[in-house]
Coordinates of C-alpha atoms and ligand atoms in Angstrom, one line a residue:
T13 CA -210.3 32.1 -7.6
T14 CA -212.1 35.3 -8.0
L15 CA -209.4 37.0 -10.1
R16 CA -210.7 36.4 -13.1
H17 CA -213.9 37.7 -11.8
D18 CA -215.5 34.3 -11.0
I19 CA -215.6 31.9 -8.7
E20 CA -214.8 27.9 -8.4
L21 CA -217.5 25.5 -7.4
P22 CA -217.3 22.6 -5.3
N23 CA -218.2 19.0 -6.7
N24 CA -220.6 18.3 -4.0
I25 CA -223.9 20.4 -4.9
P26 CA -227.0 20.5 -2.3
K27 CA -230.5 19.5 -3.7
L28 CA -233.3 22.0 -2.9
L29 CA -233.5 22.3 0.8
M30 CA -237.4 23.6 0.5
E31 CA -238.1 23.0 4.1
K32 CA -235.2 24.8 5.4
H33 CA -236.0 27.8 3.2
A34 CA -239.6 28.0 4.4
N35 CA -238.6 28.3 7.7
Y36 CA -236.0 30.9 7.3
L37 CA -238.5 32.8 5.7
I38 CA -241.0 32.4 8.1
S39 CA -238.7 32.7 11.4
Y40 CA -237.4 36.2 9.6
G41 CA -240.7 37.6 9.4
T42 CA -241.7 36.6 13.2
N43 CA -238.7 37.5 15.3
K44 CA -238.7 41.4 14.6
D45 CA -236.2 42.4 16.7
E46 CA -233.5 40.2 15.3
Y47 CA -230.9 42.8 13.8
N48 CA -231.0 42.1 9.7
Y49 CA -235.4 42.5 10.2
S50 CA -234.5 45.8 11.7
Q51 CA -232.2 47.0 9.3
T52 CA -234.8 46.5 6.7
E53 CA -237.4 48.5 7.6
H54 CA -236.8 51.4 5.2
M55 CA -237.5 48.5 2.3
R56 CA -240.0 46.5 4.7
M57 CA -243.2 46.1 1.9
S58 CA -240.7 44.9 -0.9
G59 CA -238.9 42.3 2.1
I60 CA -243.1 41.1 2.2
Y61 CA -243.4 40.9 -1.4
W62 CA -240.1 38.5 -1.4
G63 CA -240.8 36.5 1.2
L64 CA -244.3 35.6 0.7
T65 CA -243.8 35.3 -2.8
A66 CA -241.2 32.4 -2.5
L67 CA -243.3 31.0 0.4
D68 CA -245.8 30.8 -2.3
L69 CA -243.8 29.0 -4.8
M70 CA -243.2 26.4 -2.3
G71 CA -246.7 25.9 -1.5
K72 CA -246.4 27.6 2.1
L73 CA -248.7 30.6 2.0
E74 CA -251.3 29.7 4.4
Q75 CA -248.2 29.5 6.9
T76 CA -248.0 33.1 6.5
N77 CA -250.1 35.9 9.4
K78 CA -252.8 37.0 6.4
E79 CA -254.6 39.5 8.8
E80 CA -251.0 40.7 10.4
V81 CA -250.0 41.8 6.5
L82 CA -253.4 43.4 5.5
E83 CA -253.6 45.5 8.5
F84 CA -249.6 46.7 7.8
I85 CA -250.5 47.4 4.2
G86 CA -253.8 49.8 4.8
Q87 CA -251.5 51.6 7.5
C88 CA -248.9 52.6 5.1
Q89 CA -251.2 53.9 2.1
S90 CA -250.6 57.9 2.6
D91 CA -252.9 60.8 1.7
S92 CA -251.5 61.1 -1.2
G93 CA -252.6 57.6 -2.2
G94 CA -249.1 56.1 -2.6
I95 CA -247.9 53.5 -0.5
S96 CA -245.0 53.5 1.6
A97 CA -242.1 51.1 3.0
S98 CA -243.2 51.0 6.6
I99 CA -245.7 52.8 8.6
Q100 CA -244.9 56.7 8.8
H101 CA -242.9 56.5 5.7
D102 CA -242.8 58.7 2.5
P103 CA -244.7 57.0 -0.2
H104 CA -242.7 55.4 -3.5
L105 CA -243.3 53.5 -6.4
L106 CA -241.2 50.8 -5.3
Y107 CA -243.7 49.9 -2.6
T108 CA -246.5 50.8 -4.0
L109 CA -245.8 48.3 -6.5
S110 CA -245.0 45.9 -3.6
A111 CA -248.0 46.3 -1.6
V112 CA -250.2 45.7 -4.9
Q113 CA -248.4 42.8 -6.0
I114 CA -249.0 41.3 -1.9
L115 CA -252.7 42.3 -2.0
C116 CA -253.3 40.7 -5.9
M117 CA -252.0 37.3 -3.9
F118 CA -254.1 37.6 -0.9
D119 CA -257.0 38.8 -3.3
A120 CA -257.6 41.5 -1.0
L121 CA -257.6 44.9 -2.8
D122 CA -260.1 46.3 -0.8
V123 CA -257.9 46.9 2.3
I124 CA -256.4 49.9 0.3
N125 CA -258.1 52.8 -1.8
V126 CA -257.4 51.6 -5.2
D127 CA -258.5 55.0 -6.8
K128 CA -256.2 57.1 -4.8
V129 CA -253.3 54.5 -5.8
V130 CA -253.9 55.1 -9.6
S131 CA -254.0 59.1 -8.8
Y132 CA -250.8 58.9 -7.1
V133 CA -248.7 56.9 -9.9
K134 CA -250.6 59.1 -12.9
E135 CA -249.0 62.0 -11.0
R136 CA -245.8 60.6 -11.1
Q137 CA -245.9 60.7 -15.1
R138 CA -243.3 63.3 -16.3
Y139 CA -243.4 65.3 -19.7
D140 CA -241.3 63.2 -21.9
G141 CA -243.4 59.8 -20.4
S142 CA -240.7 59.2 -17.6
F143 CA -242.1 58.3 -14.5
M144 CA -240.6 59.7 -10.9
G145 CA -240.0 57.2 -7.8
D146 CA -241.6 59.7 -5.3
Q147 CA -242.2 63.4 -5.1
W148 CA -238.7 64.0 -4.6
G149 CA -238.3 63.8 -9.0
E150 CA -235.6 60.7 -9.3
V151 CA -236.5 59.6 -12.6
D152 CA -235.4 56.1 -13.3
V153 CA -236.7 53.3 -15.6
R154 CA -237.1 50.8 -12.9
F155 CA -239.9 53.3 -11.8
S156 CA -241.5 53.3 -15.2
F157 CA -241.9 49.5 -15.0
C158 CA -243.4 49.5 -11.3
A159 CA -245.8 52.4 -12.3
V160 CA -246.9 50.2 -15.6
A161 CA -246.8 47.0 -13.6
T162 CA -249.0 49.1 -10.9
L163 CA -251.6 50.1 -12.9
S164 CA -251.9 46.8 -15.1
L165 CA -252.6 44.8 -12.0
L166 CA -255.3 47.2 -11.5
N167 CA -256.7 47.1 -14.8
R168 CA -256.2 50.9 -15.0
L169 CA -253.4 51.6 -17.8
D170 CA -255.9 53.6 -19.1
A171 CA -254.8 56.3 -16.7
I172 CA -251.4 57.1 -17.8
D173 CA -249.5 57.8 -21.4
V174 CA -248.2 54.3 -22.4
E175 CA -247.2 55.3 -25.8
Q176 CA -244.9 58.0 -24.0
A177 CA -244.0 55.9 -21.4
V178 CA -242.7 53.2 -24.2
Q179 CA -240.7 56.0 -25.9
F180 CA -238.9 57.2 -22.7
V181 CA -238.1 53.0 -22.6
L182 CA -237.0 53.2 -26.0
K183 CA -234.6 55.9 -25.1
C184 CA -233.4 54.0 -22.8
M185 CA -231.9 51.5 -25.3
N186 CA -227.9 51.2 -26.5
F187 CA -226.5 49.8 -29.1
D188 CA -225.9 46.5 -27.2
G189 CA -229.3 46.1 -27.4
G190 CA -229.5 46.4 -23.9
F191 CA -230.7 49.3 -21.5
G192 CA -229.8 51.3 -18.6
S193 CA -231.3 53.5 -16.0
K194 CA -231.8 56.3 -18.0
P195 CA -230.8 57.7 -21.3
G196 CA -226.9 57.4 -22.1
S197 CA -227.0 55.0 -19.4
E198 CA -224.9 51.4 -19.8
S199 CA -227.1 48.4 -20.0
H200 CA -227.4 46.5 -16.5
A201 CA -229.4 43.2 -16.0
G202 CA -231.4 44.8 -13.6
L203 CA -232.7 47.3 -15.6
I204 CA -233.1 45.4 -18.7
Y205 CA -236.0 42.8 -17.0
C206 CA -238.0 46.2 -16.2
C207 CA -238.0 47.5 -19.5
V208 CA -238.2 44.4 -21.2
G209 CA -241.1 43.5 -18.6
L210 CA -242.8 47.1 -19.5
L211 CA -242.6 46.1 -23.3
S212 CA -244.4 43.0 -22.3
I213 CA -246.9 44.3 -20.0
T214 CA -247.8 47.0 -23.0
G215 CA -247.4 44.9 -26.1
H216 CA -244.4 46.2 -27.3
L217 CA -241.8 43.7 -27.4
H218 CA -241.1 44.0 -31.5
L219 CA -239.6 47.2 -30.8
I220 CA -236.8 44.9 -28.8
D221 CA -233.8 43.4 -31.1
A222 CA -234.1 40.1 -29.8
D223 CA -231.1 38.4 -31.2
R224 CA -228.9 41.1 -30.3
L225 CA -230.2 41.4 -26.6
G226 CA -230.1 38.0 -26.1
W227 CA -226.4 37.6 -27.2
W228 CA -225.6 40.2 -24.4
L229 CA -227.6 38.4 -21.8
C230 CA -226.5 35.2 -22.0
E231 CA -222.9 36.5 -22.0
R232 CA -223.3 36.8 -18.4
Q233 CA -223.0 33.5 -17.8
L234 CA -219.7 32.5 -16.7
P235 CA -217.5 29.0 -16.0
S236 CA -219.1 28.4 -12.7
G237 CA -221.9 28.5 -14.4
G238 CA -223.6 31.9 -12.6
L239 CA -224.0 35.2 -14.3
N240 CA -223.3 38.1 -13.6
G241 CA -225.2 42.0 -14.4
R242 CA -222.9 43.7 -16.1
P243 CA -219.5 42.3 -18.2
E244 CA -216.4 41.8 -15.8
K245 CA -218.5 41.4 -12.8
L246 CA -218.9 38.4 -10.2
P247 CA -221.6 35.9 -10.5
D248 CA -224.7 36.3 -7.8
V249 CA -227.7 35.0 -7.5
C250 CA -230.6 37.5 -8.3
Y251 CA -228.8 38.4 -11.8
S252 CA -230.1 34.7 -12.8
W253 CA -233.8 36.1 -12.1
W254 CA -233.1 39.6 -13.9
V255 CA -231.3 37.5 -17.2
L256 CA -233.5 34.5 -17.1
S257 CA -236.9 36.7 -16.7
A258 CA -235.9 38.4 -19.5
L259 CA -234.5 35.7 -21.7
T260 CA -237.9 33.7 -21.1
I261 CA -240.0 36.6 -22.6
L262 CA -237.7 36.9 -25.3
G263 CA -238.0 33.5 -26.1
R264 CA -234.9 32.3 -25.9
L265 CA -234.4 30.7 -22.8
H266 CA -232.8 27.8 -24.5
W267 CA -229.9 29.8 -25.0
I268 CA -228.3 29.6 -21.4
D269 CA -226.2 26.4 -19.6
K270 CA -229.4 25.1 -17.6
K271 CA -227.1 22.4 -15.4
G272 CA -224.2 24.8 -15.0
L273 CA -226.8 27.7 -13.5
V274 CA -228.8 25.5 -11.5
D275 CA -225.5 24.1 -9.4
Y276 CA -224.4 27.5 -9.2
I277 CA -227.6 28.2 -8.0
L278 CA -228.1 25.2 -5.0
I279 CA -224.6 26.3 -4.2
C280 CA -225.5 29.7 -3.0
Q281 CA -228.1 27.8 -0.6
D282 CA -227.2 28.1 3.5
V283 CA -227.3 24.5 4.4
E284 CA -227.8 25.5 7.9
T285 CA -229.8 28.5 8.5
G286 CA -231.7 27.7 4.8
G287 CA -231.6 30.8 2.4
F288 CA -229.9 31.9 -0.5
S289 CA -227.2 34.1 -0.8
D290 CA -225.1 36.0 -4.0
R291 CA -222.6 34.1 -3.8
P292 CA -221.6 30.7 -2.0
G293 CA -220.7 31.3 1.4
D294 CA -221.9 34.7 1.6
M295 CA -224.7 36.2 4.3
V296 CA -228.4 34.4 3.1
D297 CA -231.2 37.3 3.2
P298 CA -235.2 37.5 2.1
F299 CA -234.5 38.7 -1.8
H300 CA -231.5 36.6 -2.9
T301 CA -233.8 33.6 -1.6
L302 CA -236.7 34.9 -3.8
F303 CA -234.8 35.5 -6.8
G304 CA -232.7 32.0 -6.3
L305 CA -236.0 30.4 -5.9
T306 CA -237.7 31.9 -8.9
A307 CA -234.8 31.4 -11.2
L308 CA -235.1 27.4 -9.9
S309 CA -238.5 27.9 -11.0
L310 CA -238.1 29.1 -14.6
L311 CA -235.2 26.3 -14.8
D312 CA -236.8 22.8 -14.0
K313 CA -240.5 22.3 -13.3
N314 CA -238.9 19.1 -11.3
F315 CA -237.7 21.4 -8.3
S316 CA -241.6 21.1 -7.7
L317 CA -242.1 24.7 -7.3
K318 CA -245.0 26.4 -8.3
P319 CA -244.3 28.2 -12.2
I320 CA -243.7 31.3 -11.7
N321 CA -244.7 34.9 -14.2
P322 CA -241.1 36.3 -15.9
T323 CA -242.8 39.5 -16.5
Y324 CA -245.0 40.5 -12.7
C325 CA -242.4 37.8 -11.1
M326 CA -245.5 36.6 -9.5
P327 CA -246.7 33.3 -9.3
E328 CA -248.7 32.0 -13.0
Y329 CA -251.7 31.3 -11.1
I330 CA -252.3 34.6 -9.9
I331 CA -251.6 36.2 -13.2
D332 CA -253.7 33.8 -14.6
R333 CA -256.8 34.4 -11.9
L334 CA -256.7 38.1 -12.8
G335 CA -257.0 37.5 -16.2
L336 CA -253.5 39.2 -17.0
K337 CA -251.9 37.9 -20.7
P338 CA -248.1 39.5 -20.7
S339 CA -247.1 39.0 -24.3
R340 CA -243.8 36.9 -25.2
L341 CA -242.0 36.1 -28.1
D342 CA -241.9 32.7 -28.7
Ligands
LIG17 C1 -227.0 45.1 1.5 O1 -226.8 46.3 0.7 C2 -228.1 46.8 0.2 C3 -227.6 47.3 -1.2 C4 -229.0 47.7 -1.9 C5 -230.2 47.6 -1.2 S1 -231.8 47.8 -1.7 O2 -233.2 47.9 -1.3 O3 -231.5 48.9 -3.0 N1 -232.3 46.4 -2.9 C6 -233.0 45.4 -2.8 C7 -231.8 44.8 -2.2 C8 -232.4 44.0 -0.5 C9 -231.5 43.1 0.0 C10 -232.2 42.9 1.6 C11 -231.5 42.2 2.4 C12 -232.4 41.6 3.4 C13 -233.6 42.0 2.5 C14 -234.6 41.7 3.6 O4 -236.2 41.5 2.6 O5 -233.2 42.4 1.7 C15 -230.4 43.2 -0.5 C16 -229.9 43.5 -1.8 C17 -230.2 44.3 -2.2 N2 -230.0 44.5 -3.4 C18 -228.5 45.2 -3.7 C19 -227.7 43.7 -4.5 C20 -228.5 42.5 -4.6 N3 -227.4 41.8 -5.0 C21 -226.7 43.0 -5.4 N4 -227.0 43.8 -4.8 C22 -225.5 45.2 -4.4 C23 -230.7 45.3 -4.9 C24 -231.1 46.6 -4.3 C25 -231.7 47.2 -5.7 C26 -233.2 46.2 -6.1 C27 -233.6 45.4 -7.2 C28 -235.2 44.9 -6.6 C29 -235.9 45.5 -6.0 O6 -237.3 45.2 -6.2 C30 -235.4 46.9 -5.2 C31 -234.4 47.4 -5.2 C32 -230.5 46.9 0.0 C33 -229.2 46.5 0.6
LIG18 ZN1 -227.6 40.3 -5.9

């Protein structure tokens, strides 16, 4: 029942159906007239990053159309230097990060003007160290993570005021050890991932109360084994990633009941179509498919998925190739 904010797990847990997930993701990107595909044009660049990263973890990146993706990205960079979700859409830090992540995976940063990306990101920073997502001015600590992750992937962190960016993140820290989207906002697992990830990239993890935050993160686990994003919420596969990546960076992944969480994630697979949904029986999508796979990669290397870097949510071998060393507490 869901009355007590959780779900019952059936007793037969399917194994990881990797071939089905690969086919689901490859076909999602090919039949472009399919309804769901058309409904996600406004986040297409992120959708491509989610699909490609999931396929790479399963060793299927070579089955994707690299040239078509690189052509698309080249057409999405605007005069401002920012990159948009789709052709003729407005640029935004969310999609600028997704594009740079894709280009790093394909080792193809030459298809964009990197200097103009750097100036676009630099122009988003405000006097208090925070970042606006685009020229319309919405501030959210998610955008601080996008800015810092993008510039660090380009080895251009020198372009912004990192100390001020860190100061703004600390203003978002709450008494429970967690982080919200702005100073005073309530703690949320997705925002905690963004703040812990930014502090991992900039080498400021020592400013976090790791025991207090680690405890709050473990409190996300429910009797079903699944994780929620805030107290009293239902479990959701994508929170597996937000919570586990933060716990891994904080050196406290072992605080979670891994077996219970693995079973919850495996139950969220659609054994017919392939793909993962947020909860058993719901519609699958590329977003939850990626985060189900990245969580399993962190939880158990016996799933024969490539290792995922918890800070960048990119395959570890890409972060190694770029020579990046985001910090972790041991
Ligand atoms: C279905 O309703 C939503 C609500 C919010 C969004 S969102 O763009 O703000 N976003 C990412 C997100 C994507 C999907 C999705 C469906 C199909 C595809 C194809 O690639 O991707 C689905 C959900 C979703 N959400 C909403 C969500 C997930 N779990 C619970 N919820 C409410 C997350 C949301 C915020 C976000 C997270 C990470 C990120 O890199 C960017 C945006 C998208 C659809
Ligand atoms: Zn979700």
